[in-house]
Amino acid sequence: SEVREIEGLYNFLLDLFERDRTPKPGDVLVVAPDINTYEPYVRAVFRNAPVYLPVQVSGAVTTSGDSITASLELLANLTEEHLTGESVMGLLEQHRIGQAYQVEDTAALRAMIKKAGIRFGIENRITDDTHFVSWTYGLERFILGYAMLSDEPFDVSYRLETVDGEEKRTVLTNYPFKDAEASASHDLLRLKAFVDDLQEMLNEQKEPRTFSGWKLFFLEKVMQRMVWSNDFDKNDRQERTDIYRALGFTEKLSAAAAAEEVPWDVFLYELKKRLFTESRSHELNSGAITFASAVPARGLPFKVIAFIGLDNDKFPGQDALPGFDLTGNDYRPGDRSKKEAGKSLFADTIMAARQKLYLSYIGQSIKDNTVLPPSIVLDNLMDYLGMEAVKHPLHGFSNRYDNEKLFTYLY
């Protein structure tokens, strides 16, 4: 898997730095056909490794991995129709959102939500009994269970509804949730605070505002309140700066456009275009081990270059031409070919390595363990040099890691 591929790379780099003190982390470049695929695994492996190695992921999209922007995108795209028990727990399982509300045990919360019968909707309707699977009813049960030592029902509120043209007053009775005093009881209160903030956010999105008003709402009610960030982390500070810069378009509008009130969907459309689909800047000389896509780093000389993800179905890629494109049937010199461009990219990358070259691919299926061939460019290089690949075991804690070729620092 990609995780094992990154673990093997970490072991190689740490062994390299231990044997030879000459190369520094800034002398190492790691490229992949698509760095967005590997970014979460890079952060997971290198952040939790026993020996710290500085890394910089360059050029990944802002909504990949554990980023502020990724959490903001999930919250911005939320609608009342998506406010189900599972979707809310999915949001809380996002590290930055869960950290903002200091939720500790999401598994226990998920079990309680299921046991309380919370399914969807903020309040729902009484006439079809969907009120009993709503967030309002379920959270009231949690609060009653936390505050009352009783199984007796309580009249907690009433609701006015219009039925057949007549206004009807219905008294709402609720039962305390027995398990609300368990070890995860504090998390239940944090869950209520989160759902209340979601409800407030969705209600405020119904009223049109000016672009400046939506910007203030997005920064104060969503980013500052619902997404955690570390003021002492350089990457977090830079990402917040990028977010402020992306929202700067609201200050450059004409007087007429700035004064016009627009619905939330219009502002969200601009967010998607200016923030959620933008890539991070390419920092290829950060002083840390640099991870980047292969194309932006093409031909750049580094002492140590690693090319990962050289799978047969991912690199160099195939040309998918529409049926009406006749160039697929009559290829001529000079026609653009993704496969030929990939071969040239691979040659430029391996020629740019000054001292060490590391190449890796996923050689066995994670589903049924069948053997998977490497990329055609890597296969040709191995045949030409008469080399064989080093095969790593399925797990990093395997007892096969006990010799010079197979070693690990992670377990």
mmCIF file of C-alpha atoms in Angstrom:
data_model
loop_
_atom_site.group_PDB
_atom_site.id
_atom_site.type_symbol
_atom_site.label_atom_id
_atom_site.label_comp_id
_atom_site.label_asym_id
_atom_site.label_seq_id
_atom_site.Cartn_x
_atom_site.Cartn_y
_atom_site.Cartn_z
ATOM 1 C CA SER A 1 0.000 0.000 0.000
ATOM 2 C CA GLU A 2 1.010 3.656 -0.153
ATOM 3 C CA VAL A 3 1.566 3.645 3.609
ATOM 4 C CA ARG A 4 4.112 0.828 3.391
ATOM 5 C CA GLU A 5 5.745 2.588 0.464
ATOM 6 C CA ILE A 6 6.258 5.711 2.599
ATOM 7 C CA GLU A 7 7.478 3.611 5.542
ATOM 8 C CA GLY A 8 10.085 1.993 3.301
ATOM 9 C CA LEU A 9 11.176 5.427 2.101
ATOM 10 C CA TYR A 10 11.495 6.700 5.680
ATOM 11 C CA ASN A 11 13.720 3.726 6.604
ATOM 12 C CA PHE A 12 15.898 4.356 3.548
ATOM 13 C CA LEU A 13 16.337 8.060 4.317
ATOM 14 C CA LEU A 14 17.062 7.565 8.003
ATOM 15 C CA ASP A 15 19.628 4.870 7.184
ATOM 16 C CA LEU A 16 21.181 7.186 4.599
ATOM 17 C CA PHE A 17 21.542 10.037 7.113
ATOM 18 C CA GLU A 18 22.989 7.644 9.691
ATOM 19 C CA ARG A 19 25.620 6.206 7.340
ATOM 20 C CA ASP A 20 26.561 9.443 5.588
ATOM 21 C CA ARG A 21 26.475 12.820 7.320
ATOM 22 C CA THR A 22 27.088 14.718 4.078
ATOM 23 C CA PRO A 23 23.524 14.963 2.680
ATOM 24 C CA LYS A 24 21.098 17.148 4.600
ATOM 25 C CA PRO A 25 17.276 16.974 4.552
ATOM 26 C CA GLY A 26 17.249 19.889 2.092
ATOM 27 C CA ASP A 27 19.288 17.787 -0.351
ATOM 28 C CA VAL A 28 16.476 15.216 -0.702
ATOM 29 C CA LEU A 29 13.674 15.444 -3.259
ATOM 30 C CA VAL A 30 10.819 12.917 -3.355
ATOM 31 C CA VAL A 31 8.539 13.000 -6.396
ATOM 32 C CA ALA A 32 5.366 11.098 -7.237
ATOM 33 C CA PRO A 33 3.003 11.071 -10.228
ATOM 34 C CA ASP A 34 0.305 12.600 -7.979
ATOM 35 C CA ILE A 35 1.493 14.045 -4.672
ATOM 36 C CA ASN A 36 -2.107 14.490 -3.440
ATOM 37 C CA THR A 37 -2.407 10.699 -3.114
ATOM 38 C CA TYR A 38 0.619 10.474 -0.850
ATOM 39 C CA GLU A 39 0.330 13.637 1.257
ATOM 40 C CA PRO A 40 -1.766 12.182 4.132
ATOM 41 C CA TYR A 41 0.496 9.124 4.363
ATOM 42 C CA VAL A 42 3.630 11.281 4.359
ATOM 43 C CA ARG A 43 2.335 13.326 7.279
ATOM 44 C CA ALA A 44 1.126 10.241 9.165
ATOM 45 C CA VAL A 45 4.418 8.331 8.871
ATOM 46 C CA PHE A 46 6.900 11.171 9.311
ATOM 47 C CA ARG A 47 4.988 12.880 12.154
ATOM 48 C CA ASN A 48 4.764 9.684 14.216
ATOM 49 C CA ALA A 49 8.224 8.298 13.448
ATOM 50 C CA PRO A 50 10.677 7.725 16.330
ATOM 51 C CA VAL A 51 13.290 10.029 14.754
ATOM 52 C CA TYR A 52 12.086 13.397 13.481
ATOM 53 C CA LEU A 53 12.853 14.198 9.845
ATOM 54 C CA PRO A 54 11.619 17.586 8.560
ATOM 55 C CA VAL A 55 9.363 17.330 5.510
ATOM 56 C CA GLN A 56 7.682 19.834 3.201
ATOM 57 C CA VAL A 57 4.849 18.763 0.877
ATOM 58 C CA SER A 58 4.885 21.101 -2.104
ATOM 59 C CA GLY A 59 2.098 21.742 -4.584
ATOM 60 C CA ALA A 60 -0.636 19.572 -3.024
ATOM 61 C CA VAL A 61 -4.176 20.881 -3.293
ATOM 62 C CA THR A 62 -5.284 22.867 -0.256
ATOM 63 C CA THR A 63 -8.163 20.473 0.499
ATOM 64 C CA SER A 64 -6.021 17.365 0.786
ATOM 65 C CA GLY A 65 -4.872 15.845 4.040
ATOM 66 C CA ASP A 66 -5.341 17.374 7.475
ATOM 67 C CA SER A 67 -5.518 21.028 6.476
ATOM 68 C CA ILE A 68 -7.578 23.995 7.624
ATOM 69 C CA THR A 69 -8.965 24.408 4.125
ATOM 70 C CA ALA A 70 -10.077 20.762 3.950
ATOM 71 C CA SER A 71 -12.128 21.182 7.133
ATOM 72 C CA LEU A 72 -13.557 24.473 5.892
ATOM 73 C CA GLU A 73 -14.668 22.852 2.650
ATOM 74 C CA LEU A 74 -16.547 20.115 4.522
ATOM 75 C CA LEU A 75 -18.364 22.688 6.656
ATOM 76 C CA ALA A 76 -19.084 25.063 3.782
ATOM 77 C CA ASN A 77 -20.677 22.302 1.666
ATOM 78 C CA LEU A 78 -22.898 21.049 4.506
ATOM 79 C CA THR A 79 -26.661 21.368 4.027
ATOM 80 C CA GLU A 80 -29.642 20.494 6.229
ATOM 81 C CA GLU A 81 -30.319 17.451 4.040
ATOM 82 C CA HIS A 82 -26.832 16.139 4.891
ATOM 83 C CA LEU A 83 -27.234 16.698 8.648
ATOM 84 C CA THR A 84 -27.458 13.009 9.509
ATOM 85 C CA GLY A 85 -25.976 11.308 12.535
ATOM 86 C CA GLU A 86 -23.205 9.764 10.478
ATOM 87 C CA SER A 87 -22.301 12.968 8.634
ATOM 88 C CA VAL A 88 -22.019 14.958 11.885
ATOM 89 C CA MET A 89 -19.775 12.293 13.390
ATOM 90 C CA GLY A 90 -17.719 12.299 10.197
ATOM 91 C CA LEU A 91 -17.133 16.012 10.686
ATOM 92 C CA LEU A 92 -16.130 15.550 14.330
ATOM 93 C CA GLU A 93 -13.672 12.844 13.309
ATOM 94 C CA GLN A 94 -11.825 15.433 11.278
ATOM 95 C CA HIS A 95 -8.850 16.272 13.473
ATOM 96 C CA ARG A 96 -9.174 20.056 13.297
ATOM 97 C CA ILE A 97 -12.932 20.121 13.901
ATOM 98 C CA GLY A 98 -12.806 17.597 16.738
ATOM 99 C CA GLN A 99 -9.916 19.483 18.325
ATOM 100 C CA ALA A 100 -11.866 22.762 18.169
ATOM 101 C CA TYR A 101 -14.578 21.194 20.368
ATOM 102 C CA GLN A 102 -12.139 19.034 22.374
ATOM 103 C CA VAL A 103 -14.043 15.840 21.589
ATOM 104 C CA GLU A 104 -12.137 12.871 22.991
ATOM 105 C CA ASP A 105 -14.040 9.654 22.188
ATOM 106 C CA THR A 106 -15.858 9.755 18.857
ATOM 107 C CA ALA A 107 -16.504 5.989 18.913
ATOM 108 C CA ALA A 108 -18.494 6.274 22.153
ATOM 109 C CA LEU A 109 -20.391 9.274 20.775
ATOM 110 C CA ARG A 110 -21.298 7.369 17.614
ATOM 111 C CA ALA A 111 -22.634 4.471 19.683
ATOM 112 C CA MET A 112 -24.727 6.829 21.845
ATOM 113 C CA ILE A 113 -26.163 8.623 18.812
ATOM 114 C CA LYS A 114 -27.185 5.301 17.338
ATOM 115 C CA LYS A 115 -28.707 4.140 20.641
ATOM 116 C CA ALA A 116 -30.609 7.421 21.067
ATOM 117 C CA GLY A 117 -32.131 6.981 17.608
ATOM 118 C CA ILE A 118 -30.790 10.199 16.053
ATOM 119 C CA ARG A 119 -30.998 9.832 12.289
ATOM 120 C CA PHE A 120 -31.466 13.116 10.421
ATOM 121 C CA GLY A 121 -32.876 16.658 10.540
ATOM 122 C CA ILE A 122 -32.775 19.460 13.099
ATOM 123 C CA GLU A 123 -36.405 19.295 14.290
ATOM 124 C CA ASN A 124 -38.420 17.535 11.544
ATOM 125 C CA ARG A 125 -42.228 17.171 11.703
ATOM 126 C CA ILE A 126 -44.496 15.837 14.423
ATOM 127 C CA THR A 127 -47.247 14.780 12.026
ATOM 128 C CA ASP A 128 -45.156 11.974 10.507
ATOM 129 C CA ASP A 129 -43.209 11.179 13.712
ATOM 130 C CA THR A 130 -39.852 12.134 12.162
ATOM 131 C CA HIS A 131 -39.402 14.492 15.116
ATOM 132 C CA PHE A 132 -38.382 11.478 17.207
ATOM 133 C CA VAL A 133 -35.297 10.823 15.052
ATOM 134 C CA SER A 134 -34.210 14.478 14.914
ATOM 135 C CA TRP A 135 -31.198 16.118 16.502
ATOM 136 C CA THR A 136 -33.371 18.334 18.717
ATOM 137 C CA TYR A 137 -35.200 15.377 20.257
ATOM 138 C CA GLY A 138 -32.037 13.302 20.682
ATOM 139 C CA LEU A 139 -29.992 16.095 22.247
ATOM 140 C CA GLU A 140 -32.840 16.870 24.657
ATOM 141 C CA ARG A 141 -32.693 13.231 25.765
ATOM 142 C CA PHE A 142 -28.962 13.584 26.415
ATOM 143 C CA ILE A 143 -29.417 16.737 28.505
ATOM 144 C CA LEU A 144 -32.283 15.242 30.520
ATOM 145 C CA GLY A 145 -30.268 12.107 31.182
ATOM 146 C CA TYR A 146 -27.330 14.172 32.326
ATOM 147 C CA ALA A 147 -29.427 16.372 34.622
ATOM 148 C CA MET A 148 -32.151 14.004 35.923
ATOM 149 C CA LEU A 149 -31.818 10.787 37.893
ATOM 150 C CA SER A 150 -35.137 9.453 36.681
ATOM 151 C CA ASP A 151 -36.746 7.390 33.925
ATOM 152 C CA GLU A 152 -39.964 9.386 34.020
ATOM 153 C CA PRO A 153 -40.973 11.423 30.936
ATOM 154 C CA PHE A 154 -40.754 15.203 31.008
ATOM 155 C CA ASP A 155 -42.736 17.835 29.117
ATOM 156 C CA VAL A 156 -39.794 19.747 27.743
ATOM 157 C CA SER A 157 -41.409 22.138 25.257
ATOM 158 C CA TYR A 158 -44.280 22.656 22.872
ATOM 159 C CA ARG A 159 -44.575 23.451 19.203
ATOM 160 C CA LEU A 160 -47.137 25.311 17.118
ATOM 161 C CA GLU A 161 -47.965 23.716 13.760
ATOM 162 C CA THR A 162 -50.593 24.544 11.171
ATOM 163 C CA VAL A 163 -52.754 21.526 10.306
ATOM 164 C CA ASP A 164 -55.586 21.939 7.774
ATOM 165 C CA GLY A 165 -55.449 25.691 8.155
ATOM 166 C CA GLU A 166 -55.705 25.572 11.945
ATOM 167 C CA GLU A 167 -52.896 26.311 14.382
ATOM 168 C CA LYS A 168 -52.278 23.341 16.652
ATOM 169 C CA ARG A 169 -50.270 23.426 19.897
ATOM 170 C CA THR A 170 -48.463 20.154 20.621
ATOM 171 C CA VAL A 171 -46.740 19.404 23.931
ATOM 172 C CA LEU A 172 -43.439 17.595 23.383
ATOM 173 C CA THR A 173 -42.590 14.896 25.909
ATOM 174 C CA ASN A 174 -39.126 13.388 26.171
ATOM 175 C CA TYR A 175 -37.420 10.606 28.109
ATOM 176 C CA PRO A 176 -33.989 10.938 29.773
ATOM 177 C CA PHE A 177 -31.158 9.013 28.136
ATOM 178 C CA LYS A 178 -29.878 6.576 30.768
ATOM 179 C CA ASP A 179 -26.265 6.393 29.614
ATOM 180 C CA ALA A 180 -25.715 10.164 29.612
ATOM 181 C CA GLU A 181 -23.735 9.955 32.860
ATOM 182 C CA ALA A 182 -21.172 7.568 31.403
ATOM 183 C CA SER A 183 -17.502 8.446 30.922
ATOM 184 C CA ALA A 184 -18.283 10.163 27.623
ATOM 185 C CA SER A 185 -20.891 12.487 29.146
ATOM 186 C CA HIS A 186 -18.722 15.575 28.684
ATOM 187 C CA ASP A 187 -18.388 14.689 25.016
ATOM 188 C CA LEU A 188 -22.208 14.713 24.775
ATOM 189 C CA LEU A 189 -22.233 18.351 25.867
ATOM 190 C CA ARG A 190 -19.497 19.131 23.342
ATOM 191 C CA LEU A 191 -21.549 17.353 20.679
ATOM 192 C CA LYS A 192 -24.531 19.568 21.529
ATOM 193 C CA ALA A 193 -22.360 22.678 21.248
ATOM 194 C CA PHE A 194 -21.174 21.515 17.816
ATOM 195 C CA VAL A 195 -24.678 20.743 16.550
ATOM 196 C CA ASP A 196 -25.934 24.097 17.871
ATOM 197 C CA ASP A 197 -23.150 25.858 15.952
ATOM 198 C CA LEU A 198 -24.028 23.886 12.811
ATOM 199 C CA GLN A 199 -27.678 24.855 13.174
ATOM 200 C CA GLU A 200 -26.764 28.518 13.665
ATOM 201 C CA MET A 201 -24.487 28.386 10.625
ATOM 202 C CA LEU A 202 -27.180 26.815 8.422
ATOM 203 C CA ASN A 203 -29.828 29.279 9.604
ATOM 204 C CA GLU A 204 -27.614 32.291 8.876
ATOM 205 C CA GLN A 205 -26.853 30.951 5.398
ATOM 206 C CA LYS A 206 -30.528 31.366 4.474
ATOM 207 C CA GLU A 207 -30.367 35.178 4.620
ATOM 208 C CA PRO A 208 -28.608 37.008 1.756
ATOM 209 C CA ARG A 209 -25.656 39.264 2.538
ATOM 210 C CA THR A 210 -23.057 41.324 0.761
ATOM 211 C CA PHE A 211 -19.779 39.661 -0.186
ATOM 212 C CA SER A 212 -18.056 41.454 2.688
ATOM 213 C CA GLY A 213 -20.739 40.199 5.054
ATOM 214 C CA TRP A 214 -20.271 36.613 3.874
ATOM 215 C CA LYS A 215 -16.512 36.967 4.281
ATOM 216 C CA LEU A 216 -16.959 38.106 7.894
ATOM 217 C CA PHE A 217 -19.422 35.285 8.524
ATOM 218 C CA PHE A 218 -17.066 32.682 7.020
ATOM 219 C CA LEU A 219 -14.066 33.838 9.035
ATOM 220 C CA GLU A 220 -15.780 34.399 12.394
ATOM 221 C CA LYS A 221 -18.584 31.827 12.518
ATOM 222 C CA VAL A 222 -16.889 29.011 10.614
ATOM 223 C CA MET A 223 -13.104 29.231 10.617
ATOM 224 C CA GLN A 224 -12.399 30.809 14.001
ATOM 225 C CA ARG A 225 -15.150 29.012 15.920
ATOM 226 C CA MET A 226 -15.315 25.552 14.315
ATOM 227 C CA VAL A 227 -11.819 24.786 12.962
ATOM 228 C CA TRP A 228 -8.759 24.477 15.188
ATOM 229 C CA SER A 229 -5.367 25.836 14.142
ATOM 230 C CA ASN A 230 -2.025 26.198 15.873
ATOM 231 C CA ASP A 231 -0.784 29.776 16.121
ATOM 232 C CA PHE A 232 2.750 28.526 16.762
ATOM 233 C CA ASP A 233 2.864 26.327 13.640
ATOM 234 C CA LYS A 234 4.421 27.964 10.598
ATOM 235 C CA ASN A 235 2.369 25.912 8.127
ATOM 236 C CA ASP A 236 -0.900 26.808 9.850
ATOM 237 C CA ARG A 237 -0.027 30.497 9.852
ATOM 238 C CA GLN A 238 0.836 30.310 6.167
ATOM 239 C CA GLU A 239 -2.412 28.502 5.352
ATOM 240 C CA ARG A 240 -4.474 31.110 7.182
ATOM 241 C CA THR A 241 -2.639 33.800 5.231
ATOM 242 C CA ASP A 242 -3.519 31.974 1.999
ATOM 243 C CA ILE A 243 -7.178 31.853 3.071
ATOM 244 C CA TYR A 244 -7.243 35.591 3.797
ATOM 245 C CA ARG A 245 -5.593 36.219 0.430
ATOM 246 C CA ALA A 246 -8.187 34.057 -1.369
ATOM 247 C CA LEU A 247 -10.985 36.022 0.294
ATOM 248 C CA GLY A 248 -9.402 39.290 -0.769
ATOM 249 C CA PHE A 249 -11.566 39.349 -3.903
ATOM 250 C CA THR A 250 -14.388 40.793 -1.771
ATOM 251 C CA GLU A 251 -12.388 44.009 -1.401
ATOM 252 C CA LYS A 252 -11.793 44.387 -5.145
ATOM 253 C CA LEU A 253 -15.403 44.426 -6.310
ATOM 254 C CA SER A 254 -17.045 47.400 -7.921
ATOM 255 C CA ALA A 255 -19.194 49.625 -5.716
ATOM 256 C CA ALA A 256 -22.416 48.198 -7.173
ATOM 257 C CA ALA A 257 -21.315 44.568 -6.762
ATOM 258 C CA ALA A 258 -20.004 45.184 -3.236
ATOM 259 C CA ALA A 259 -23.326 46.709 -2.144
ATOM 260 C CA GLU A 260 -25.501 43.975 -3.643
ATOM 261 C CA GLU A 261 -26.735 41.217 -1.344
ATOM 262 C CA VAL A 262 -26.264 37.706 -2.703
ATOM 263 C CA PRO A 263 -27.280 34.247 -1.427
ATOM 264 C CA TRP A 264 -24.791 31.887 0.211
ATOM 265 C CA ASP A 265 -24.574 29.688 -2.906
ATOM 266 C CA VAL A 266 -23.056 32.562 -4.894
ATOM 267 C CA PHE A 267 -20.379 33.152 -2.268
ATOM 268 C CA LEU A 268 -19.752 29.394 -2.014
ATOM 269 C CA TYR A 269 -19.237 29.240 -5.785
ATOM 270 C CA GLU A 270 -16.500 31.871 -5.503
ATOM 271 C CA LEU A 271 -14.965 29.986 -2.558
ATOM 272 C CA LYS A 272 -14.759 26.794 -4.568
ATOM 273 C CA LYS A 273 -13.133 28.609 -7.452
ATOM 274 C CA ARG A 274 -10.655 30.704 -5.463
ATOM 275 C CA LEU A 275 -9.899 28.593 -2.394
ATOM 276 C CA PHE A 276 -11.020 24.964 -2.500
ATOM 277 C CA THR A 277 -9.600 24.097 -5.936
ATOM 278 C CA GLU A 278 -6.318 25.983 -5.671
ATOM 279 C CA SER A 279 -2.985 24.215 -5.206
ATOM 280 C CA ARG A 280 -0.469 25.224 -2.603
ATOM 281 C CA SER A 281 2.591 27.100 -3.744
ATOM 282 C CA HIS A 282 5.562 25.080 -4.973
ATOM 283 C CA GLU A 283 8.356 25.375 -2.422
ATOM 284 C CA LEU A 284 11.188 23.225 -3.732
ATOM 285 C CA ASN A 285 13.996 24.725 -1.664
ATOM 286 C CA SER A 286 12.615 24.699 1.866
ATOM 287 C CA GLY A 287 15.563 23.145 3.683
ATOM 288 C CA ALA A 288 13.464 20.064 4.512
ATOM 289 C CA ILE A 289 12.836 16.807 2.664
ATOM 290 C CA THR A 290 10.695 18.024 -0.215
ATOM 291 C CA PHE A 291 7.750 15.991 -1.535
ATOM 292 C CA ALA A 292 6.327 17.196 -4.844
ATOM 293 C CA SER A 293 4.644 16.061 -8.019
ATOM 294 C CA ALA A 294 7.067 14.986 -10.702
ATOM 295 C CA VAL A 295 6.214 17.660 -13.275
ATOM 296 C CA PRO A 296 6.985 20.841 -11.237
ATOM 297 C CA ALA A 297 10.259 19.308 -10.003
ATOM 298 C CA ARG A 298 11.325 18.082 -13.419
ATOM 299 C CA GLY A 299 15.062 18.143 -14.010
ATOM 300 C CA LEU A 300 15.940 19.920 -10.761
ATOM 301 C CA PRO A 301 19.285 18.587 -9.473
ATOM 302 C CA PHE A 302 19.324 17.140 -5.955
ATOM 303 C CA LYS A 303 21.882 14.957 -4.238
ATOM 304 C CA VAL A 304 19.197 12.384 -3.396
ATOM 305 C CA ILE A 305 16.073 11.864 -5.489
ATOM 306 C CA ALA A 306 13.327 9.344 -4.761
ATOM 307 C CA PHE A 307 10.610 8.559 -7.313
ATOM 308 C CA ILE A 308 7.698 6.767 -5.638
ATOM 309 C CA GLY A 309 4.392 5.517 -7.034
ATOM 310 C CA LEU A 310 5.880 3.950 -10.175
ATOM 311 C CA ASP A 311 2.932 1.591 -10.568
ATOM 312 C CA ASN A 312 2.027 0.089 -13.900
ATOM 313 C CA ASP A 313 -1.454 1.628 -13.971
ATOM 314 C CA LYS A 314 -0.386 5.120 -12.803
ATOM 315 C CA PHE A 315 2.778 6.022 -14.654
ATOM 316 C CA PRO A 316 3.509 7.076 -17.364
ATOM 317 C CA GLY A 317 -0.233 7.085 -18.052
ATOM 318 C CA GLN A 318 -2.325 6.390 -21.106
ATOM 319 C CA ASP A 319 -3.925 8.739 -23.612
ATOM 320 C CA ALA A 320 -7.722 8.656 -23.282
ATOM 321 C CA LEU A 321 -8.888 10.202 -26.546
ATOM 322 C CA PRO A 322 -12.539 10.797 -27.468
ATOM 323 C CA GLY A 323 -13.916 8.845 -30.391
ATOM 324 C CA PHE A 324 -13.921 11.813 -32.741
ATOM 325 C CA ASP A 325 -10.201 12.528 -32.180
ATOM 326 C CA LEU A 326 -8.501 11.052 -35.245
ATOM 327 C CA THR A 327 -4.977 11.565 -33.902
ATOM 328 C CA GLY A 328 -5.372 8.354 -31.926
ATOM 329 C CA ASN A 329 -5.562 6.350 -35.157
ATOM 330 C CA ASP A 330 -2.889 8.273 -37.046
ATOM 331 C CA TYR A 331 -0.079 9.220 -34.654
ATOM 332 C CA ARG A 332 2.557 11.499 -36.149
ATOM 333 C CA PRO A 333 5.836 12.803 -34.760
ATOM 334 C CA GLY A 334 5.190 15.870 -32.650
ATOM 335 C CA ASP A 335 1.681 14.849 -31.541
ATOM 336 C CA ARG A 336 1.216 15.107 -27.785
ATOM 337 C CA SER A 337 1.395 11.741 -26.056
ATOM 338 C CA LYS A 338 1.007 11.341 -22.301
ATOM 339 C CA LYS A 339 2.932 8.067 -22.397
ATOM 340 C CA GLU A 340 5.916 9.519 -24.257
ATOM 341 C CA ALA A 341 5.894 12.637 -22.079
ATOM 342 C CA GLY A 342 5.965 10.407 -18.993
ATOM 343 C CA LYS A 343 8.961 8.494 -20.325
ATOM 344 C CA SER A 344 10.817 11.736 -20.942
ATOM 345 C CA LEU A 345 9.876 12.972 -17.447
ATOM 346 C CA PHE A 346 11.257 9.794 -15.887
ATOM 347 C CA ALA A 347 14.532 10.142 -17.793
ATOM 348 C CA ASP A 348 14.932 13.787 -16.734
ATOM 349 C CA THR A 349 14.253 12.878 -13.090
ATOM 350 C CA ILE A 350 16.750 10.035 -12.791
ATOM 351 C CA MET A 351 19.416 12.098 -14.603
ATOM 352 C CA ALA A 352 18.954 14.898 -12.058
ATOM 353 C CA ALA A 353 20.032 12.670 -9.130
ATOM 354 C CA ARG A 354 23.615 13.516 -8.184
ATOM 355 C CA GLN A 355 24.429 10.842 -5.582
ATOM 356 C CA LYS A 356 21.508 8.552 -4.727
ATOM 357 C CA LEU A 357 18.441 7.402 -6.637
ATOM 358 C CA TYR A 358 15.542 5.590 -4.943
ATOM 359 C CA LEU A 359 12.663 4.090 -6.958
ATOM 360 C CA SER A 360 9.615 2.289 -5.562
ATOM 361 C CA TYR A 361 6.266 0.856 -6.605
ATOM 362 C CA ILE A 362 3.444 -1.256 -5.153
ATOM 363 C CA GLY A 363 4.283 -4.800 -6.224
ATOM 364 C CA GLN A 364 1.372 -6.783 -4.786
ATOM 365 C CA SER A 365 -2.356 -6.183 -4.667
ATOM 366 C CA ILE A 366 -3.706 -5.086 -1.303
ATOM 367 C CA LYS A 367 -6.941 -6.970 -2.078
ATOM 368 C CA ASP A 368 -5.857 -10.455 -3.157
ATOM 369 C CA ASN A 369 -2.007 -10.390 -2.970
ATOM 370 C CA THR A 370 -1.543 -10.930 -6.698
ATOM 371 C CA VAL A 371 1.750 -9.739 -8.178
ATOM 372 C CA LEU A 372 1.574 -6.314 -9.813
ATOM 373 C CA PRO A 373 4.124 -5.272 -12.448
ATOM 374 C CA PRO A 374 6.042 -1.996 -12.139
ATOM 375 C CA SER A 375 5.762 0.889 -14.545
ATOM 376 C CA ILE A 376 7.078 0.110 -18.009
ATOM 377 C CA VAL A 377 9.836 2.716 -17.613
ATOM 378 C CA LEU A 378 11.038 1.172 -14.343
ATOM 379 C CA ASP A 379 10.800 -2.349 -15.796
ATOM 380 C CA ASN A 380 12.969 -1.329 -18.774
ATOM 381 C CA LEU A 381 15.531 0.336 -16.479
ATOM 382 C CA MET A 382 15.775 -2.744 -14.251
ATOM 383 C CA ASP A 383 16.218 -5.030 -17.261
ATOM 384 C CA TYR A 384 18.915 -2.786 -18.732
ATOM 385 C CA LEU A 385 20.868 -2.600 -15.462
ATOM 386 C CA GLY A 386 20.245 -6.221 -14.497
ATOM 387 C CA MET A 387 18.822 -5.192 -11.112
ATOM 388 C CA GLU A 388 16.192 -6.792 -8.916
ATOM 389 C CA ALA A 389 13.747 -4.984 -6.655
ATOM 390 C CA VAL A 390 13.925 -5.325 -2.878
ATOM 391 C CA LYS A 391 10.630 -6.855 -1.767
ATOM 392 C CA HIS A 392 9.263 -5.594 1.550
ATOM 393 C CA PRO A 393 6.846 -7.670 3.686
ATOM 394 C CA LEU A 394 3.200 -6.802 4.129
ATOM 395 C CA HIS A 395 3.653 -5.382 7.638
ATOM 396 C CA GLY A 396 6.325 -3.116 9.057
ATOM 397 C CA PHE A 397 6.689 -5.285 12.173
ATOM 398 C CA SER A 398 7.540 -8.457 10.194
ATOM 399 C CA ASN A 399 10.410 -10.587 11.545
ATOM 400 C CA ARG A 400 11.980 -10.459 8.081
ATOM 401 C CA TYR A 401 13.401 -7.041 9.012
ATOM 402 C CA ASP A 402 16.643 -8.408 10.413
ATOM 403 C CA ASN A 403 19.316 -8.018 7.732
ATOM 404 C CA GLU A 404 21.160 -5.336 5.758
ATOM 405 C CA LYS A 405 18.674 -5.267 2.890
ATOM 406 C CA LEU A 406 15.526 -5.337 5.029
ATOM 407 C CA PHE A 407 15.627 -3.121 8.106
ATOM 408 C CA THR A 408 13.229 -0.822 9.885
ATOM 409 C CA TYR A 409 13.394 1.964 12.452
ATOM 410 C CA LEU A 410 9.625 2.233 12.878
ATOM 411 C CA TYR A 411 8.784 -0.873 14.936
#
